[in-house]
PDB file of C-alpha atoms in Angstrom:
ATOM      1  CA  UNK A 142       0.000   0.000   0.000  1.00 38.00           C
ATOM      2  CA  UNK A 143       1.196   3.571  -0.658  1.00 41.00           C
ATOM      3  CA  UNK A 144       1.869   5.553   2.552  1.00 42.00           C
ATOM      4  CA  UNK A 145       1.571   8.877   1.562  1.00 41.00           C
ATOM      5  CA  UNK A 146       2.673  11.598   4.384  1.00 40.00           C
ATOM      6  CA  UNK A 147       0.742  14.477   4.683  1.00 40.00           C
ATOM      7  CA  UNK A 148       3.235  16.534   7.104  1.00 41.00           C
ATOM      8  CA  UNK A 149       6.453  18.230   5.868  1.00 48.00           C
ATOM      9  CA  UNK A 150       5.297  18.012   2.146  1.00 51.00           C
ATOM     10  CA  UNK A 151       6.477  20.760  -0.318  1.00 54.00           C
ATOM     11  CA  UNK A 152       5.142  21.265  -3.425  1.00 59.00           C
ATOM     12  CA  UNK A 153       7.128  22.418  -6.384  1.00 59.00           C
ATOM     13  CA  UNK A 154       5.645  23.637  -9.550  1.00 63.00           C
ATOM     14  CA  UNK A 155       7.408  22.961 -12.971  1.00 61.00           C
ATOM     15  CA  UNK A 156       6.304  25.297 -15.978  1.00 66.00           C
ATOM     16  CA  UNK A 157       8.479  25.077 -18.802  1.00 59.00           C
ATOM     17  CA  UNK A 158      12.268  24.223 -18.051  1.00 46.00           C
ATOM     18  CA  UNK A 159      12.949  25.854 -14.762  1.00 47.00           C
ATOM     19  CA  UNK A 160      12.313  22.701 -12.355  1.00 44.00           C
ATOM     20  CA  UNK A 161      15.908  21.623 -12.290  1.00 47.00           C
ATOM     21  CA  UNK A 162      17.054  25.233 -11.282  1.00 47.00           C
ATOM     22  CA  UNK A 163      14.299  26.276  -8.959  1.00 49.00           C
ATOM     23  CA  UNK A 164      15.032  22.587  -7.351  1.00 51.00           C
ATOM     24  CA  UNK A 165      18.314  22.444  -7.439  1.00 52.00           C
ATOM     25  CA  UNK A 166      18.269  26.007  -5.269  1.00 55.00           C
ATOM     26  CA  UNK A 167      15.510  24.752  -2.924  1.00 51.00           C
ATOM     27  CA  UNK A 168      17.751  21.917  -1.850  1.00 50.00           C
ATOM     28  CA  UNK A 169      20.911  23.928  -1.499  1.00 56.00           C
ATOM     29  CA  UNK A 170      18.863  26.199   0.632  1.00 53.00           C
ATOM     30  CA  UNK A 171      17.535  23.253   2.914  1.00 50.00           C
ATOM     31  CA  UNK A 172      21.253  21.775   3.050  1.00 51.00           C
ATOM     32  CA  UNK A 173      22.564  25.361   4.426  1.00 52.00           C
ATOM     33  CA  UNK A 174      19.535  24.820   6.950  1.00 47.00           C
ATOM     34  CA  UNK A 175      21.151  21.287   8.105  1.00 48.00           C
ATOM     35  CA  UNK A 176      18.075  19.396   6.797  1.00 48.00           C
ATOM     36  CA  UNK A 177      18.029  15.997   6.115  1.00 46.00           C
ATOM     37  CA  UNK A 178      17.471  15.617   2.132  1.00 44.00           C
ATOM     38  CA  UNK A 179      15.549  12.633   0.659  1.00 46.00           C
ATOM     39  CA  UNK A 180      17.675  10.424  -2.180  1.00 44.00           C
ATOM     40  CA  UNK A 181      15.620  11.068  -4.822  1.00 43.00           C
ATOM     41  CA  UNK A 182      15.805  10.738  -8.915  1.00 55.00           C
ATOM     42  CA  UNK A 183      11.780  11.949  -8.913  1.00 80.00           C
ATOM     43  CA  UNK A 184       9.467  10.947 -12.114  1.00 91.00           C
ATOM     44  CA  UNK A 185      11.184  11.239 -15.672  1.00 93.00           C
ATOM     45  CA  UNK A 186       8.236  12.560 -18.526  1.00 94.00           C
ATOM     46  CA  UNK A 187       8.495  11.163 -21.951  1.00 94.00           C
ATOM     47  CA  UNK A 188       8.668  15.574 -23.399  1.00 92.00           C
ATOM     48  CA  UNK A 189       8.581  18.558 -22.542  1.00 91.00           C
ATOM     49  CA  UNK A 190       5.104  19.426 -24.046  1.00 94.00           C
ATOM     50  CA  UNK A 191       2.619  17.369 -26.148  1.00 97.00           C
ATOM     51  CA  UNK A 192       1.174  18.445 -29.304  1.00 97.00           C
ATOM     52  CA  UNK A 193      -2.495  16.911 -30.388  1.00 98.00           C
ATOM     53  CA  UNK A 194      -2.867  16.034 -33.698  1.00 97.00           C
ATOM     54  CA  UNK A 195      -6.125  16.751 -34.485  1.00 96.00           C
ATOM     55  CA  UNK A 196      -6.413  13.924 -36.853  1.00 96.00           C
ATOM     56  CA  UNK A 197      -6.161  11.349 -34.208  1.00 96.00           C
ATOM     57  CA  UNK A 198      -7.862  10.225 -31.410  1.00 95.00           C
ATOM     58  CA  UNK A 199      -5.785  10.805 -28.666  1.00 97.00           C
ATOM     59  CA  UNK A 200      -2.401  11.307 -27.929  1.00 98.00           C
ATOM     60  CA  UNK A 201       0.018   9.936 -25.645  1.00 98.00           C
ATOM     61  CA  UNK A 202       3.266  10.487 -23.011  1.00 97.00           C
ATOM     62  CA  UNK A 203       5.226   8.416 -20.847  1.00 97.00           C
ATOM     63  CA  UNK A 204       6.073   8.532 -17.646  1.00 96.00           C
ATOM     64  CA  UNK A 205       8.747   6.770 -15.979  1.00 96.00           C
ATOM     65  CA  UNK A 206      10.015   6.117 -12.041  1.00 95.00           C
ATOM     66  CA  UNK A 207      13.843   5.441 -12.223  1.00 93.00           C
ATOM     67  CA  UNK A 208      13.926   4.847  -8.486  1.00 89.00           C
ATOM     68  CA  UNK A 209      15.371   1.767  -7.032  1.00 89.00           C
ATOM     69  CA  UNK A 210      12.694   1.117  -4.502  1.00 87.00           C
ATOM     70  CA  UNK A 211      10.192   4.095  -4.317  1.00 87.00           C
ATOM     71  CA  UNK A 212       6.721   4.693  -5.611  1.00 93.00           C
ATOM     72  CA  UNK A 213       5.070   7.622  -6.220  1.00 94.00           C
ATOM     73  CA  UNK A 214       1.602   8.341  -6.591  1.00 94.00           C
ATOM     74  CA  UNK A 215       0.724  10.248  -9.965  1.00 96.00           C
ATOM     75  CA  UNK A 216      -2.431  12.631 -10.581  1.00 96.00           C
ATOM     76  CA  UNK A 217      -2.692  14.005 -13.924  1.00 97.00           C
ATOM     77  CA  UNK A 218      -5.302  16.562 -15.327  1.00 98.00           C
ATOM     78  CA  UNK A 219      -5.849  19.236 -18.308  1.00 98.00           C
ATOM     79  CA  UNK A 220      -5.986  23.033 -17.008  1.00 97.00           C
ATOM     80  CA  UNK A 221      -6.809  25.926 -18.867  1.00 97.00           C
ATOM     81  CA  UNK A 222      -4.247  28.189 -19.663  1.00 94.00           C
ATOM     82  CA  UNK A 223      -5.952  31.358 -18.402  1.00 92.00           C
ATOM     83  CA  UNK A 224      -6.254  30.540 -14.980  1.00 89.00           C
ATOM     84  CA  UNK A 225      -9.480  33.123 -14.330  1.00 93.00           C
ATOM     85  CA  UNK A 226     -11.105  30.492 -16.897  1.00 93.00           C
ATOM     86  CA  UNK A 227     -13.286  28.175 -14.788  1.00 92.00           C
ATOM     87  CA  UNK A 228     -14.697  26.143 -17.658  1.00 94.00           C
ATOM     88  CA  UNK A 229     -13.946  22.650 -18.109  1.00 95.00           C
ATOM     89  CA  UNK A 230     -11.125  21.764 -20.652  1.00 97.00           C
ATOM     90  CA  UNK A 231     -12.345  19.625 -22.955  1.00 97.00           C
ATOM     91  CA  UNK A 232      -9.571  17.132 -22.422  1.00 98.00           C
ATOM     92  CA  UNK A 233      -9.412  14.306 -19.777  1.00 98.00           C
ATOM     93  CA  UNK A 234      -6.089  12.247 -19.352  1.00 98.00           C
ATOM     94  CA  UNK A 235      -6.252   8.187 -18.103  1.00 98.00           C
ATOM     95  CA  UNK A 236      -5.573   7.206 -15.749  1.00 98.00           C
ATOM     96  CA  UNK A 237      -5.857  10.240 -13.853  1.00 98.00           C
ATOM     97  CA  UNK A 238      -4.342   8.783 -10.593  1.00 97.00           C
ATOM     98  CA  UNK A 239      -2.037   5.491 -10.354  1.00 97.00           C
ATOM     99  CA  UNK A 240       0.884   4.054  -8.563  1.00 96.00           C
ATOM    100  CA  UNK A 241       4.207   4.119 -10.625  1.00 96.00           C
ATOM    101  CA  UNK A 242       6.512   1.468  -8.491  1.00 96.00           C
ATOM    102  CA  UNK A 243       9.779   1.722  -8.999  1.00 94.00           C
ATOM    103  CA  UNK A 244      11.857   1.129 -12.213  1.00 95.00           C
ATOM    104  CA  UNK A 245       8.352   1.317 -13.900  1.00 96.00           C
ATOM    105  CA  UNK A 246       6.884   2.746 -17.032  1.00 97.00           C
ATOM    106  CA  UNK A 247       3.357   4.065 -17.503  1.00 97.00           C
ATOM    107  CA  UNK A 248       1.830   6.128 -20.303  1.00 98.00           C
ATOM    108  CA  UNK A 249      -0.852   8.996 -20.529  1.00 98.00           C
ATOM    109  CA  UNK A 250      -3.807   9.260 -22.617  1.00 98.00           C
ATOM    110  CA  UNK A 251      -4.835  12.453 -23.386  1.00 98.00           C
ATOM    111  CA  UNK A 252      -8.340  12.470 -25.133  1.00 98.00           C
ATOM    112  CA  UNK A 253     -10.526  15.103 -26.727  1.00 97.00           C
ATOM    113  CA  UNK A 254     -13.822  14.732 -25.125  1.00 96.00           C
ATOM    114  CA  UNK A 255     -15.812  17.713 -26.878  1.00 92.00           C
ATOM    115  CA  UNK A 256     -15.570  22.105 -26.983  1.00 91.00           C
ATOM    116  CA  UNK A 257     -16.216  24.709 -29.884  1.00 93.00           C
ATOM    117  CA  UNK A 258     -11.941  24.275 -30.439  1.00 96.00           C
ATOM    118  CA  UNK A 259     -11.007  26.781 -33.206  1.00 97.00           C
ATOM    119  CA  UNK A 260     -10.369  25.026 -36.633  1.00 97.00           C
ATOM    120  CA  UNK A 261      -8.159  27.470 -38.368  1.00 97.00           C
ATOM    121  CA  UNK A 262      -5.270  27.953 -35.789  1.00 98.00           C
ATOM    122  CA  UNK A 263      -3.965  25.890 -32.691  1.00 98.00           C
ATOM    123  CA  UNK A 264      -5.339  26.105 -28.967  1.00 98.00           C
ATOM    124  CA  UNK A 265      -3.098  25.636 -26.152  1.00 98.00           C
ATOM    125  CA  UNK A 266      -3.781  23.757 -22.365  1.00 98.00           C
ATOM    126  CA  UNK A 267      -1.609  23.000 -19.458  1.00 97.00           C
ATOM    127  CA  UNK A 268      -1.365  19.186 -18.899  1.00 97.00           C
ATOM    128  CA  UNK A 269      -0.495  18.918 -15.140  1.00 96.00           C
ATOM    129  CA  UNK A 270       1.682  16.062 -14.214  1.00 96.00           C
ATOM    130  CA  UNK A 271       1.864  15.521 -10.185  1.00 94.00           C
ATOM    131  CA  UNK A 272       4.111  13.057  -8.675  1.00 93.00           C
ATOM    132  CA  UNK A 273       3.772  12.215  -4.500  1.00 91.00           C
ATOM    133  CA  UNK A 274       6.493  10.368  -3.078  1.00 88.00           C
ATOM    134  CA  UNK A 275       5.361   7.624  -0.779  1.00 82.00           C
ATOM    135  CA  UNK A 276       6.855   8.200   2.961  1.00 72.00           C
ATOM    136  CA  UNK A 277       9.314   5.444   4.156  1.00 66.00           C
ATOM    137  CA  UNK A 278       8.772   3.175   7.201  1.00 66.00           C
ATOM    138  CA  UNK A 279      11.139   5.188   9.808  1.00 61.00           C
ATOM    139  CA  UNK A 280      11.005   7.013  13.262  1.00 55.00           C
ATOM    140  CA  UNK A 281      12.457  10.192  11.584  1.00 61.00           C
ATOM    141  CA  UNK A 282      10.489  13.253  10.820  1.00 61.00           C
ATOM    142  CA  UNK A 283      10.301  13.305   6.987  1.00 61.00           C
ATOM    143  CA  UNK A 284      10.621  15.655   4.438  1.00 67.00           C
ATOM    144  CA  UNK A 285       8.210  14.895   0.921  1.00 72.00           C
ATOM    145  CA  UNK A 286       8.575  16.588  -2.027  1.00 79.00           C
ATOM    146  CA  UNK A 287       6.015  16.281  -4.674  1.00 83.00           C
ATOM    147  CA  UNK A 288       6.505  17.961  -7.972  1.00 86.00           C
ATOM    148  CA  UNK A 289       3.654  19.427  -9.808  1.00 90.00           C
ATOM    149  CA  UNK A 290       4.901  19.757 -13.639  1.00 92.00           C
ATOM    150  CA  UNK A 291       3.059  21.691 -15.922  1.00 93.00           C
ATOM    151  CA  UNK A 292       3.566  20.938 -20.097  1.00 95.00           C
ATOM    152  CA  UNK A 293       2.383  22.991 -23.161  1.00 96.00           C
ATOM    153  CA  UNK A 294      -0.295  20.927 -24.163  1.00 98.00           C
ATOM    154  CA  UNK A 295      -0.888  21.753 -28.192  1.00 98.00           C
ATOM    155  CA  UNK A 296      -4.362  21.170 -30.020  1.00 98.00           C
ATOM    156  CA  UNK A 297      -3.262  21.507 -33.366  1.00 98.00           C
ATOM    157  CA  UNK A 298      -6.831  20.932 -35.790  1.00 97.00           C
ATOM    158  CA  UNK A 299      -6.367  19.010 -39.094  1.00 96.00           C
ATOM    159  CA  UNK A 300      -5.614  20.984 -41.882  1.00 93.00           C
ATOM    160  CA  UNK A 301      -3.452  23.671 -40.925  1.00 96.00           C
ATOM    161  CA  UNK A 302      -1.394  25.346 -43.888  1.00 94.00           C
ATOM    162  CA  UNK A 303       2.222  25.817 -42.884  1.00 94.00           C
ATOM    163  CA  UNK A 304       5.275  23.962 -41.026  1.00 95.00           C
ATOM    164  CA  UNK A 305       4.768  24.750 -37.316  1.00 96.00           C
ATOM    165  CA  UNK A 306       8.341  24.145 -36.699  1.00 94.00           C
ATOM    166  CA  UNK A 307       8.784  27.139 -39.285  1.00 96.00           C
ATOM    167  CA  UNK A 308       6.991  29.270 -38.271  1.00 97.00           C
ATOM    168  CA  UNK A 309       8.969  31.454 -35.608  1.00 97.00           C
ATOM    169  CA  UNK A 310      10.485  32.421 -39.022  1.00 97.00           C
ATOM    170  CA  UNK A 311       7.637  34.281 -40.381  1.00 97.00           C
ATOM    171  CA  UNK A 312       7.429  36.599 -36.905  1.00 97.00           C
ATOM    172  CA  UNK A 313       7.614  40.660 -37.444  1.00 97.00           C
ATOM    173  CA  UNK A 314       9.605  42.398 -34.836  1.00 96.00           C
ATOM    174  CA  UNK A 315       9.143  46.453 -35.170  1.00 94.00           C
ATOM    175  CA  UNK A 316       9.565  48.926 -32.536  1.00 90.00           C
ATOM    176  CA  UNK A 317       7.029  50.891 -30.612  1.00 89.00           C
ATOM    177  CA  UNK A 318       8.595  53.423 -28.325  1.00 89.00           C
ATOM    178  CA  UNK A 319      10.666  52.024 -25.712  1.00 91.00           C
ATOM    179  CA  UNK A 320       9.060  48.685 -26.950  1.00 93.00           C
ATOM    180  CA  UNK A 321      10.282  45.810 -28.651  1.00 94.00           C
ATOM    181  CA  UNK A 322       6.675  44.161 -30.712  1.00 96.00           C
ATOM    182  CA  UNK A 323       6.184  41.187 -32.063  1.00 97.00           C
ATOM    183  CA  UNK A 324       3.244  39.795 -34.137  1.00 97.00           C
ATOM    184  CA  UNK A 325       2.169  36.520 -35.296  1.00 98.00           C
ATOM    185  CA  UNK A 326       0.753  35.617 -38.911  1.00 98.00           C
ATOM    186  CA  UNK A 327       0.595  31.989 -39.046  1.00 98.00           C
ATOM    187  CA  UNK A 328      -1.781  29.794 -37.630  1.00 98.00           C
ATOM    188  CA  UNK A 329       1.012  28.136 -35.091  1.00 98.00           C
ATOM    189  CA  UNK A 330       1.848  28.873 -30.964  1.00 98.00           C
ATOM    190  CA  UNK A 331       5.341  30.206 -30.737  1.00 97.00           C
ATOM    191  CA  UNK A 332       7.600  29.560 -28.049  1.00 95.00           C
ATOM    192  CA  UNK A 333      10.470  31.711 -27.735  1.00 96.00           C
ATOM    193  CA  UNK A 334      14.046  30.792 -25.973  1.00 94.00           C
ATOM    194  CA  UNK A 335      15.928  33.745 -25.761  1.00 95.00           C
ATOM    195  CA  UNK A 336      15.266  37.220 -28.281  1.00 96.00           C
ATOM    196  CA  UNK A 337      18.160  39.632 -28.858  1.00 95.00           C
ATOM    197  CA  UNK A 338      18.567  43.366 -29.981  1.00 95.00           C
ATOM    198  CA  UNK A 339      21.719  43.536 -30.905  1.00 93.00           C
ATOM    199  CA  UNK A 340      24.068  41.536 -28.624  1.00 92.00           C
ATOM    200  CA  UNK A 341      21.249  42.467 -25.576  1.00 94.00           C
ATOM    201  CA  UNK A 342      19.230  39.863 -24.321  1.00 95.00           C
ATOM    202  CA  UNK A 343      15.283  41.062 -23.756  1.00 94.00           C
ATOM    203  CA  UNK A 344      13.658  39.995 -21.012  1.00 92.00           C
ATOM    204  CA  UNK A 345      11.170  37.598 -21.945  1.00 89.00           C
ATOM    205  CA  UNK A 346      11.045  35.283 -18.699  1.00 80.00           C
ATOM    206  CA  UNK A 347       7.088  36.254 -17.600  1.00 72.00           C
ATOM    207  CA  UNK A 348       5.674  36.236 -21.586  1.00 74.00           C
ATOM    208  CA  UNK A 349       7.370  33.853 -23.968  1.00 86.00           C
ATOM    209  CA  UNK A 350       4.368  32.177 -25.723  1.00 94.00           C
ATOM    210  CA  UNK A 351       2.929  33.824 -28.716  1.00 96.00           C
ATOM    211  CA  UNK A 352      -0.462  33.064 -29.764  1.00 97.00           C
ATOM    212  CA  UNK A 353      -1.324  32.404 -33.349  1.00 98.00           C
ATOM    213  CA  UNK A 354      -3.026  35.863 -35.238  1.00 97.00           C
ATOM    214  CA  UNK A 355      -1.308  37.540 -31.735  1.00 97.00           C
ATOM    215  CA  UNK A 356       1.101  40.052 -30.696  1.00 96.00           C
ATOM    216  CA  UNK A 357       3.200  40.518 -27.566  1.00 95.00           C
ATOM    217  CA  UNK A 358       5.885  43.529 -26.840  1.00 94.00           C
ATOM    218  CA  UNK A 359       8.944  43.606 -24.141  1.00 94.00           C
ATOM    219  CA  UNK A 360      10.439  46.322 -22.678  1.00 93.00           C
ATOM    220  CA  UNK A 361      13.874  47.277 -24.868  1.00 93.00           C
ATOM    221  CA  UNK A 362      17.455  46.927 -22.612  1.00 90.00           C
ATOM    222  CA  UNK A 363      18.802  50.164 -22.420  1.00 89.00           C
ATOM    223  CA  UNK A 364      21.004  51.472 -25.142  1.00 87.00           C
ATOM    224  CA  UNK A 365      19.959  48.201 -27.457  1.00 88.00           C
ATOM    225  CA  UNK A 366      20.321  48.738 -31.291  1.00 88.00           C
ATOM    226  CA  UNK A 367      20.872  46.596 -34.232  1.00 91.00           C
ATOM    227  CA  UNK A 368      18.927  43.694 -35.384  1.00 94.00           C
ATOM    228  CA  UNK A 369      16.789  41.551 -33.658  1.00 96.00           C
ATOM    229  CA  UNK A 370      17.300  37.949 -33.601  1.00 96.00           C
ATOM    230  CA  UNK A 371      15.725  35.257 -31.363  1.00 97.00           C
ATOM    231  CA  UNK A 372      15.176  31.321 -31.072  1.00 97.00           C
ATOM    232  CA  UNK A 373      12.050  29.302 -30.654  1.00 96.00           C
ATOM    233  CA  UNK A 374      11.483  25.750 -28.576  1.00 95.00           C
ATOM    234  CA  UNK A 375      10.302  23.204 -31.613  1.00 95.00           C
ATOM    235  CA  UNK A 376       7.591  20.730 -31.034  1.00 94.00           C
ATOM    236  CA  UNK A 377       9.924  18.765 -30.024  1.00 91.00           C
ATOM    237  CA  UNK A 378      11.636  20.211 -26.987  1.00 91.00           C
ATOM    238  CA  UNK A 379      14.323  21.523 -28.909  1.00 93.00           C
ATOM    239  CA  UNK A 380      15.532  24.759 -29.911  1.00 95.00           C
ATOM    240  CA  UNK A 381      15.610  25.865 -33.201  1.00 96.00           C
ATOM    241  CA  UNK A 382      18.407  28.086 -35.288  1.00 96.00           C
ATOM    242  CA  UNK A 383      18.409  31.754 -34.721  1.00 96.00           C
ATOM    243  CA  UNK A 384      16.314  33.996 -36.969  1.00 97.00           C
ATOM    244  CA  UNK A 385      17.060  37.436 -37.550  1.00 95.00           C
ATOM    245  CA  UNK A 386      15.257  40.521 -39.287  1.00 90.00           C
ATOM    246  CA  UNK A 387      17.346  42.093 -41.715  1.00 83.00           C
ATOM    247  CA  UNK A 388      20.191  44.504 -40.785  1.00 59.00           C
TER     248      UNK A 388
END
């Protein structure tokens, strides 16, 4: 049976890449502190977001326990990506909550189940992926981390014209003011990894998704000039070549 503690339990939340860092802090902080750390590798997932093909039925991601002897309970739901949005996504994932025992394997479902989804450019969803540790048998006061991981999840509908792994290449920087803007004429979600003016890296950290038909504007580092040039995250995880507007 799963014992699950419910004292000393922290909760970390992974958007995007920045679990390892923001852990990787949190435990240097509790080892300054004297704190006992737990040994643990914590749930591996199959991706870094999911894109669904809106040909298909469902689509799929893996999740993995590389522990030696540790189980971890798993809870995994679709969220909207506007969090004042209280309406139901219209996504379910199976199983929603399991056991993954150690050195096991398990993968999601993710499954349409209805909604007015546009047809003529992509919509985008958080797929949350929680992972509990079970508590070990010991007179010790323990300290659980569970990791809350949040993905990109993609609805891409049938029939789109264009390469989305392109089409960061068709984006239109242009300044406004002390502003650096940005629109987007394809159909396609952009993710951006890093945008420069010049040899000055913008500030993108807090809005680096731009929606298809949609614009988004930074503030512009002091002094920048040149040409812009940025990166985008493919659908795969990876990040693409630089693009640049013309000099």
């Amino acid at each position: 049976m799963l014992r699950l503690a419910h004292w000393n339990t922290i909760e970390l939340n992974q958007q995007e890449n920045n679990v390892p860092s923001r852990l990787n802090s949190f435990l240097a902080a509790l080892a300054l502190l004297g704190m006992a750390l737990p040994a643990t590798a914590g749930v591996v997932i199959g991706g870094t977001r999911v894109v669904y093909d809106g040909a298909r039925k469902e689509t799929t991601i893996s999740v993995k326990n590389p522990e030696k002897i540790a189980p971890y309970l798993m809870q995994n739901w679709v969220e909207n990506i506007n969090e004042a949005d209280t309406s139901k996504p219209p996504f379910i994932v199976t199983p929603p909550l399991f056991r993954l025992d150690a050195g096991k394997e398990n993968i999601l479902r993710i499954v349409r189940t209805g909604g007015n989804l546009p047809t003529d450019r992509e919509s985008l969803y958080w797929l949350s992926i929680k992972s509990i540790p079970a508590s070990q048998k010991s007179d010790d006061n323990q300290l659980l981390i569970s990791v809350k991981a949040r993905l990109k999840l993609i609805y891409r509908p049938e029939g789109l014209k264009g390469n989305p792994n392109e089409a960061y290449k068709a984006l239109r920087f242009s300044p406004l003011g002390n502003k650096l803007q940005v629109t987007n004429p394809t159909p396609f979600y952009v993710s951006f990894q890093t945008i420069k003016v010049g040899t000055q890296e913008v500030d993108i950290k807090d809005a680096g998704t731009l929606a298809p038909m949609g614009s988004l504007s930074w503030t512009l580092p002091a002094g920048a000039s040149g040409k812009v040039s940025w990166q985008a995250i493919n659908d795969y995880g990876g990040i693409t070549e630089a693009a640049s507007t013309p000099q």
